[in-house]
Amino acid sequence: MALVLETSALSHRYPAKQVLDGVTFRLEAGQIGCLLGPSGCGKTTVLRLIAGFETPQDGEIRIGGETISRAGFATPPETRRIGMVFQDYALFPHLCVADNIGFGLERKSALARRLRSGSRPEIAARVEELLELVGLSGQAGKYPHELSGGQQQRVALARALAPRPQLLLLDEPFSNLDVTLRERLSLEVRDILKRTDTTAILVTHDQHEAFAVADAIGIMHAGRIEQWGEPYDIYHNPASRRVADFIGHGVFVAGRVIDRATVRIELGLLKSRLPLECEDSCDRCGRGCSLDILLRPDDIQHDDAAALRARVVAKTFRGAEFLYTLQLPSGARVLSLVPSHHDHAIGEMIGIRLDVDHVVAFRHDPVACP
């Protein structure tokens, strides 16, 4: 599959702060990528560099194999064939829906000139096509203030797609929406992008959005990409303790290596289907190394028949399930997702068992290795 976007060792700094430090990733045609991280990690700066609003001090950006930006050189934003959906939608309040979408065809690109040189019916047909695509047929004459937040977001997406951009950038596009609408719209946006075979980058601090929309996720921290990969791999195989802490819920429990596939924790023996690996290479693993083992809520199963018992010390109702915080005999705590018809009281003892497929381990104390 052809590469659409490549960033190579991007670095960028402001007078008092290094914002980006060696950011490298790539997107293939039709792929949806996501830069995920807390506020201030540099993810929006990456988007601004790709869009052409700023120029990197180091590194290079290529689209379709052509360099569009490097230190001392940048092609103008309007020639990059890049669309952008902003956090606040940036719709024109004095223009109706159709005119807002059609405004995207007024950009001074070769494609836009070709569309403008065509007949008005051709341009109108493109607008109508986009209205149908985003589920707003019949809304062409309305103004932004007459639309809901979700409808405004669809208009902004349609406007960005109108000139058929080579790459689409989405800067926290769901942050102004309520949780229920955010979840539904994120799935709809993914479906629209896939139906149009659009290559896109989403920037967000919300991992649920990232998991719902993206084919590949880059976890960012302090201007670096800590890990780039498919959502499943990032969740189940975090490359660092920081990624493990940021993605999903989980706790670390103490363990000791029995052999390259087995580690003992308070809850029993964990068998890994893959050779046991630490965060950093450790030639002495397999001879009693002390490790911190990551346990996710789905690793701890509620089982009334289990001999192992734990005390419920906190619980969060999530509709279909409870997230229980459970205290082990040693005082250590773990998390467990349990169907909500198992409604246990705080202080109650319940049976649990391990259901771990792959052991995620981080060295506890290298000095303790025998």
Coordinates of N, CA and C in Angstrom, one line a residue, residues 124-300:
A124 N -22.7 22.0 -7.3 CA -23.9 21.7 -6.4 C -24.0 20.2 -6.2
A125 N -23.7 19.4 -7.2 CA -23.8 17.9 -7.1 C -22.8 17.4 -6.1
R126 N -21.6 18.0 -6.1 CA -20.6 17.6 -5.1 C -21.0 18.0 -3.7
V127 N -21.6 19.1 -3.5 CA -22.2 19.5 -2.1 C -23.3 18.5 -1.7
E128 N -24.2 18.2 -2.6 CA -25.3 17.3 -2.3 C -24.7 15.9 -2.0
E129 N -23.7 15.5 -2.7 CA -23.1 14.2 -2.4 C -22.5 14.1 -1.0
L130 N -21.9 15.2 -0.6 CA -21.3 15.3 0.7 C -22.4 15.4 1.8
L131 N -23.5 16.1 1.5 CA -24.6 16.2 2.5 C -25.1 14.8 2.7
E132 N -25.3 14.0 1.7 CA -25.8 12.6 1.8 C -24.8 11.8 2.6
L133 N -23.5 12.0 2.3 CA -22.4 11.2 2.9 C -22.4 11.4 4.4
V134 N -22.6 12.6 4.9 CA -22.6 12.9 6.3 C -23.9 12.9 7.0
G135 N -25.0 12.4 6.3 CA -26.3 12.3 6.9 C -27.0 13.6 7.1
L136 N -26.8 14.6 6.2 CA -27.5 15.9 6.4 C -28.3 16.3 5.1
S137 N -28.7 15.3 4.4 CA -29.6 15.6 3.2 C -30.8 16.3 3.7
G138 N -31.2 17.4 3.0 CA -32.3 18.2 3.3 C -32.0 19.3 4.3
Q139 N -30.8 19.4 4.7 CA -30.4 20.5 5.7 C -29.6 21.6 5.0
A140 N -29.5 21.6 3.7 CA -28.6 22.5 3.0 C -28.8 24.0 3.3
G141 N -30.1 24.3 3.5 CA -30.4 25.7 3.6 C -30.4 26.2 5.1
K142 N -30.1 25.4 6.0 CA -30.0 25.8 7.4 C -28.7 26.5 7.7
Y143 N -28.7 27.3 8.8 CA -27.5 28.0 9.2 C -26.9 27.3 10.5
P144 N -25.6 27.5 10.7 CA -25.0 26.7 11.8 C -25.7 26.8 13.2
H145 N -26.3 28.0 13.5 CA -26.9 28.1 14.8 C -28.2 27.3 14.9
E146 N -28.7 26.8 13.7 CA -29.9 26.0 13.7 C -29.6 24.5 13.8
L147 N -28.3 24.2 13.9 CA -27.9 22.8 14.0 C -27.4 22.4 15.4
S148 N -27.5 21.1 15.7 CA -26.9 20.6 16.9 C -25.4 20.5 16.8
G149 N -24.7 20.3 17.9 CA -23.3 20.2 17.9 C -22.8 19.1 16.9
G150 N -23.5 17.9 17.0 CA -23.1 16.8 16.1 C -23.3 17.1 14.6
Q151 N -24.4 17.9 14.3 CA -24.6 18.3 12.9 C -23.6 19.3 12.5
Q152 N -23.2 20.2 13.3 CA -22.2 21.1 13.0 C -20.8 20.4 12.7
Q153 N -20.5 19.4 13.5 CA -19.3 18.6 13.3 C -19.4 17.9 11.9
R154 N -20.5 17.4 11.5 CA -20.6 16.8 10.2 C -20.4 17.8 9.1
V155 N -20.9 19.0 9.3 CA -20.7 20.0 8.2 C -19.3 20.4 8.1
A156 N -18.6 20.5 9.2 CA -17.1 20.8 9.2 C -16.4 19.7 8.5
L157 N -16.8 18.4 8.7 CA -16.1 17.3 8.1 C -16.4 17.3 6.6
A158 N -17.6 17.6 6.2 CA -18.0 17.6 4.8 C -17.2 18.7 4.1
R159 N -17.1 19.9 4.7 CA -16.3 21.0 4.1 C -14.9 20.6 3.9
A160 N -14.3 19.9 4.9 CA -12.9 19.5 4.7 C -12.7 18.5 3.6
L161 N -13.7 17.6 3.4 CA -13.6 16.6 2.4 C -13.9 17.1 1.0
A162 N -14.6 18.2 0.9 CA -15.1 18.7 -0.4 C -14.0 18.8 -1.5
P163 N -12.8 19.3 -1.3 CA -11.8 19.4 -2.3 C -11.1 18.0 -2.6
R164 N -11.5 17.0 -1.9 CA -10.9 15.7 -2.0 C -9.4 15.8 -1.6
P165 N -9.1 16.1 -0.3 CA -7.7 16.3 0.1 C -7.0 14.9 0.1
Q166 N -5.7 15.1 0.0 CA -4.8 13.9 0.1 C -4.7 13.4 1.5
L167 N -4.8 14.3 2.4 CA -4.7 14.0 3.9 C -5.6 14.9 4.6
L168 N -6.3 14.3 5.7 CA -7.2 15.0 6.5 C -6.7 15.1 7.9
L169 N -6.7 16.3 8.5 CA -6.2 16.4 9.9 C -7.5 16.8 10.8
L170 N -7.6 16.1 11.9 CA -8.7 16.3 12.8 C -8.1 16.7 14.2
D171 N -8.3 17.9 14.6 CA -7.8 18.4 15.9 C -8.8 18.4 17.0
E172 N -8.8 17.3 17.8 CA -9.7 17.1 18.9 C -11.2 17.4 18.5
P173 N -11.7 16.8 17.4 CA -12.9 17.2 16.8 C -14.2 16.9 17.7
F174 N -14.1 16.1 18.7 CA -15.2 15.7 19.5 C -15.3 16.3 20.9
S175 N -14.3 17.1 21.2 CA -14.1 17.6 22.6 C -15.3 18.5 23.0
N176 N -16.0 19.1 22.1 CA -17.1 20.0 22.5 C -18.4 19.3 22.6
L177 N -18.4 18.0 22.5 CA -19.7 17.2 22.5 C -19.8 16.4 23.8
D178 N -21.1 16.1 24.1 CA -21.3 15.3 25.3 C -20.8 13.9 25.1
V179 N -20.7 13.1 26.1 CA -20.0 11.8 26.1 C -20.8 10.9 25.1
T180 N -22.1 10.8 25.2 CA -22.9 9.9 24.4 C -22.8 10.2 22.9
L181 N -22.9 11.5 22.6 CA -22.8 11.9 21.2 C -21.4 11.7 20.7
R182 N -20.4 12.0 21.6 CA -19.0 11.8 21.2 C -18.7 10.4 20.7
E183 N -19.2 9.4 21.5 CA -19.0 8.0 21.2 C -19.6 7.6 19.9
R184 N -20.9 8.1 19.7 CA -21.6 7.7 18.4 C -21.0 8.4 17.2
L185 N -20.6 9.7 17.4 CA -20.1 10.4 16.2 C -18.7 9.9 15.8
S186 N -17.9 9.5 16.8 CA -16.6 9.0 16.5 C -16.7 7.8 15.6
L187 N -17.7 6.9 15.8 CA -17.9 5.8 15.0 C -18.4 6.2 13.6
E188 N -19.2 7.2 13.6 CA -19.7 7.6 12.3 C -18.6 8.3 11.4
V189 N -17.8 9.0 12.1 CA -16.7 9.7 11.4 C -15.7 8.6 10.8
R190 N -15.4 7.6 11.6 CA -14.6 6.5 11.1 C -15.2 5.9 9.8
D191 N -16.5 5.6 9.9 CA -17.2 5.0 8.8 C -17.1 5.9 7.5
I192 N -17.3 7.2 7.7 CA -17.2 8.2 6.6 C -15.8 8.2 6.0
L193 N -14.8 8.2 6.8 CA -13.4 8.2 6.3 C -13.1 7.0 5.6
K194 N -13.6 5.8 6.1 CA -13.3 4.6 5.4 C -14.1 4.5 4.1
R195 N -15.3 5.0 4.0 CA -16.1 4.9 2.8 C -15.5 5.8 1.7
T196 N -14.8 6.9 2.1 CA -14.2 7.8 1.1 C -12.7 7.4 0.9
D197 N -12.2 6.4 1.6 CA -10.8 6.0 1.5 C -9.9 7.2 1.8
T198 N -10.2 7.9 2.9 CA -9.5 9.1 3.3 C -8.4 8.7 4.3
T199 N -7.2 9.2 4.0 CA -6.1 9.1 4.9 C -6.2 10.2 5.9
A200 N -6.1 9.9 7.2 CA -6.4 11.0 8.2 C -5.6 10.8 9.5
I201 N -5.4 11.9 10.2 CA -4.7 11.9 11.5 C -5.7 12.6 12.5
L202 N -5.9 11.9 13.6 CA -6.7 12.4 14.6 C -5.8 12.8 15.8
V203 N -6.0 13.9 16.4 CA -5.3 14.3 17.6 C -6.3 14.3 18.8
T204 N -6.0 13.6 19.9 CA -7.0 13.6 21.0 C -6.2 13.2 22.3
H205 N -6.9 13.6 23.4 CA -6.4 13.1 24.7 C -7.2 12.0 25.2
D206 N -8.3 11.6 24.5 CA -9.3 10.7 24.9 C -9.0 9.3 24.3
Q207 N -8.6 8.3 25.1 CA -8.2 7.0 24.5 C -9.4 6.3 23.9
H208 N -10.6 6.5 24.4 CA -11.8 5.9 23.9 C -12.0 6.3 22.4
E209 N -11.8 7.6 22.2 CA -11.9 8.1 20.8 C -10.9 7.5 19.9
A210 N -9.7 7.4 20.5 CA -8.5 6.9 19.7 C -8.8 5.4 19.3
F211 N -9.3 4.6 20.3 CA -9.6 3.2 20.0 C -10.7 3.1 19.0
A212 N -11.7 4.0 19.1 CA -12.9 3.9 18.2 C -12.6 4.2 16.8
V213 N -11.7 5.2 16.6 CA -11.5 5.7 15.2 C -10.2 5.2 14.5
A214 N -9.1 5.0 15.2 CA -7.8 4.9 14.6 C -7.5 3.4 14.2
D215 N -6.7 3.3 13.1 CA -6.1 2.0 12.8 C -4.7 1.9 13.5
A216 N -4.1 3.0 13.7 CA -2.8 3.1 14.4 C -2.7 4.3 15.3
I217 N -2.1 4.1 16.5 CA -2.0 5.1 17.5 C -0.6 5.3 17.9
G218 N -0.3 6.6 18.1 CA 1.0 7.0 18.6 C 0.8 7.6 20.0
I219 N 1.4 7.0 21.0 CA 1.3 7.5 22.4 C 2.4 8.6 22.5
M220 N 2.0 9.8 22.8 CA 3.0 10.9 22.9 C 3.2 11.3 24.4
H221 N 4.5 11.7 24.7 CA 4.8 12.2 26.0 C 6.0 13.1 25.8
A222 N 5.9 14.3 26.3 CA 7.0 15.2 26.3 C 7.7 15.4 24.9
G223 N 6.9 15.5 23.9 CA 7.4 15.7 22.6 C 7.9 14.5 21.8
R224 N 7.8 13.3 22.4 CA 8.2 12.1 21.8 C 7.1 11.1 21.6
I225 N 7.2 10.2 20.6 CA 6.2 9.1 20.5 C 6.8 7.9 21.2
E226 N 6.1 7.6 22.3 CA 6.6 6.5 23.2 C 6.4 5.1 22.5
Q227 N 5.2 5.0 21.8 CA 4.9 3.8 21.1 C 4.0 4.1 19.9
W228 N 4.2 3.4 18.8 CA 3.3 3.6 17.6 C 2.9 2.2 17.2
G229 N 1.6 1.9 17.1 CA 1.1 0.6 16.8 C -0.4 0.5 16.7
E230 N -0.9 -0.7 16.5 CA -2.3 -0.9 16.4 C -2.9 -0.8 17.9
P231 N -4.1 -0.3 18.0 CA -4.7 -0.1 19.3 C -4.6 -1.4 20.2
Y232 N -4.9 -2.6 19.6 CA -4.9 -3.8 20.4 C -3.5 -4.1 21.0
D233 N -2.5 -3.9 20.2 CA -1.1 -4.1 20.6 C -0.7 -3.1 21.7
I234 N -1.1 -1.9 21.5 CA -0.7 -0.9 22.5 C -1.4 -1.2 23.9
Y235 N -2.6 -1.6 23.9 CA -3.3 -2.0 25.1 C -2.7 -3.2 25.8
H236 N -2.5 -4.2 25.0 CA -2.0 -5.5 25.6 C -0.5 -5.6 25.7
N237 N 0.2 -4.9 24.9 CA 1.7 -5.0 24.9 C 2.3 -3.6 25.0
P238 N 2.1 -2.8 26.1 CA 2.7 -1.5 26.2 C 4.2 -1.6 26.2
A239 N 4.8 -0.6 25.5 CA 6.3 -0.7 25.3 C 7.0 -0.1 26.6
S240 N 6.3 0.6 27.4 CA 6.9 1.2 28.6 C 5.9 1.3 29.7
R241 N 6.4 1.5 30.9 CA 5.5 1.7 32.1 C 4.6 2.9 31.9
R242 N 5.2 3.9 31.3 CA 4.4 5.2 31.1 C 3.2 4.9 30.2
V243 N 3.4 4.1 29.1 CA 2.3 3.8 28.2 C 1.3 2.9 28.9
A244 N 1.8 1.9 29.7 CA 0.9 1.1 30.5 C 0.0 1.9 31.4
D245 N 0.6 2.9 32.1 CA -0.2 3.7 33.0 C -1.2 4.6 32.3
F246 N -0.9 5.0 31.1 CA -1.8 6.0 30.4 C -2.9 5.3 29.7
I247 N -2.7 4.1 29.2 CA -3.7 3.4 28.4 C -4.5 2.4 29.3
G248 N -5.8 2.6 29.3 CA -6.7 1.7 30.1 C -6.5 1.8 31.6
H249 N -7.2 0.9 32.3 CA -7.0 0.7 33.7 C -6.1 -0.4 34.0
G250 N -5.3 -0.4 35.0 CA -4.4 -1.5 35.4 C -3.7 -1.2 36.6
V251 N -3.2 -2.2 37.3 CA -2.3 -2.0 38.4 C -1.1 -2.9 38.3
F252 N -0.1 -2.6 39.0 CA 1.1 -3.4 39.0 C 1.2 -4.2 40.3
V253 N 1.5 -5.5 40.2 CA 1.7 -6.4 41.4 C 3.1 -7.0 41.3
A254 N 3.6 -7.3 42.5 CA 5.0 -7.8 42.5 C 5.0 -9.3 42.0
G255 N 6.0 -9.7 41.3 CA 6.2 -11.0 40.8 C 7.6 -11.4 40.8
R256 N 7.8 -12.8 40.8 CA 9.2 -13.3 40.7 C 9.2 -14.4 39.6
V257 N 10.2 -14.3 38.7 CA 10.3 -15.2 37.5 C 10.7 -16.6 38.0
I258 N 9.9 -17.6 37.5 CA 10.2 -19.0 37.7 C 11.0 -19.5 36.5
D259 N 10.5 -19.2 35.3 CA 11.3 -19.6 34.1 C 10.8 -18.6 33.0
R260 N 11.3 -18.8 31.8 CA 11.0 -17.8 30.7 C 9.6 -17.7 30.3
A261 N 8.7 -18.6 30.8 CA 7.3 -18.5 30.5 C 6.4 -18.4 31.7
T262 N 7.0 -18.4 32.9 CA 6.2 -18.5 34.2 C 6.7 -17.4 35.2
V263 N 5.7 -16.8 35.8 CA 6.1 -15.9 36.9 C 5.1 -16.1 38.0
R264 N 5.6 -16.0 39.3 CA 4.7 -16.2 40.4 C 4.3 -14.8 41.0
I265 N 3.0 -14.6 41.2 CA 2.5 -13.4 41.9 C 1.6 -13.9 43.1
E266 N 1.1 -13.0 43.9 CA 0.3 -13.4 45.0 C -0.9 -14.2 44.6
L267 N -1.5 -14.0 43.4 CA -2.6 -14.7 43.0 C -2.4 -16.1 42.4
G268 N -1.1 -16.4 42.3 CA -0.7 -17.7 41.7 C 0.3 -17.6 40.6
L269 N 0.4 -18.7 39.8 CA 1.4 -18.7 38.7 C 0.8 -18.2 37.5
L270 N 1.5 -17.3 36.8 CA 1.1 -16.8 35.5 C 1.9 -17.5 34.4
K271 N 1.2 -18.1 33.4 CA 1.9 -18.7 32.3 C 1.6 -17.8 31.1
S272 N 2.7 -17.5 30.4 CA 2.6 -16.6 29.2 C 2.8 -17.5 28.0
R273 N 1.9 -17.2 27.0 CA 2.1 -17.9 25.7 C 3.3 -17.5 24.9
L274 N 3.9 -16.3 25.3 CA 5.1 -15.8 24.7 C 6.2 -15.8 25.7
P275 N 7.5 -15.8 25.3 CA 8.6 -15.8 26.2 C 8.5 -14.5 27.1
L276 N 8.7 -14.6 28.3 CA 8.6 -13.5 29.2 C 9.7 -12.4 28.9
E277 N 9.2 -11.2 28.8 CA 10.1 -10.1 28.4 C 9.9 -9.0 29.4
C278 N 11.0 -8.3 29.7 CA 10.9 -7.1 30.6 C 10.9 -5.8 29.7
E279 N 10.6 -4.7 30.4 CA 10.7 -3.4 29.7 C 12.0 -3.2 29.1
D280 N 13.1 -3.5 29.8 CA 14.5 -3.4 29.3 C 15.0 -4.8 29.2
S281 N 15.9 -5.0 28.3 CA 16.5 -6.4 28.2 C 17.2 -6.7 29.5
C282 N 17.0 -8.0 29.9 CA 17.6 -8.5 31.1 C 18.1 -9.9 30.9
D283 N 19.4 -10.1 30.7 CA 19.9 -11.4 30.3 C 19.6 -12.4 31.4
R284 N 19.4 -11.9 32.7 CA 19.3 -12.9 33.8 C 17.8 -13.3 34.1
C285 N 16.8 -12.8 33.3 CA 15.5 -13.3 33.5 C 15.4 -14.8 33.4
G286 N 14.6 -15.4 34.2 CA 14.5 -16.8 34.3 C 15.3 -17.4 35.4
R287 N 15.9 -16.5 36.2 CA 16.7 -17.0 37.4 C 16.2 -16.2 38.6
G288 N 15.0 -15.9 38.7 CA 14.4 -15.3 40.0 C 14.4 -13.8 40.0
C289 N 14.4 -13.2 38.8 CA 14.3 -11.7 38.8 C 13.0 -11.2 39.4
S290 N 13.0 -10.1 40.1 CA 11.9 -9.4 40.6 C 11.3 -8.5 39.6
L291 N 10.0 -8.7 39.3 CA 9.3 -7.9 38.2 C 8.0 -7.3 38.8
D292 N 7.6 -6.2 38.2 CA 6.3 -5.7 38.4 C 5.4 -6.2 37.2
I293 N 4.3 -6.8 37.5 CA 3.4 -7.4 36.5 C 2.2 -6.5 36.4
L294 N 1.9 -6.2 35.1 CA 0.7 -5.4 34.8 C -0.5 -6.3 34.8
L295 N -1.5 -6.0 35.6 CA -2.8 -6.7 35.5 C -3.9 -5.7 35.1
R296 N -4.6 -6.1 34.0 CA -5.8 -5.3 33.6 C -7.0 -5.8 34.3
P297 N -8.1 -5.0 34.3 CA -9.4 -5.5 34.9 C -9.9 -6.8 34.2
D298 N -9.6 -7.0 32.9 CA -10.1 -8.2 32.3 C -9.2 -9.4 32.6
D299 N -8.1 -9.2 33.3 CA -7.2 -10.3 33.7 C -7.8 -11.0 34.9
I300 N -8.6 -10.3 35.7 CA -9.2 -10.8 37.0 C -10.6 -11.1 36.8

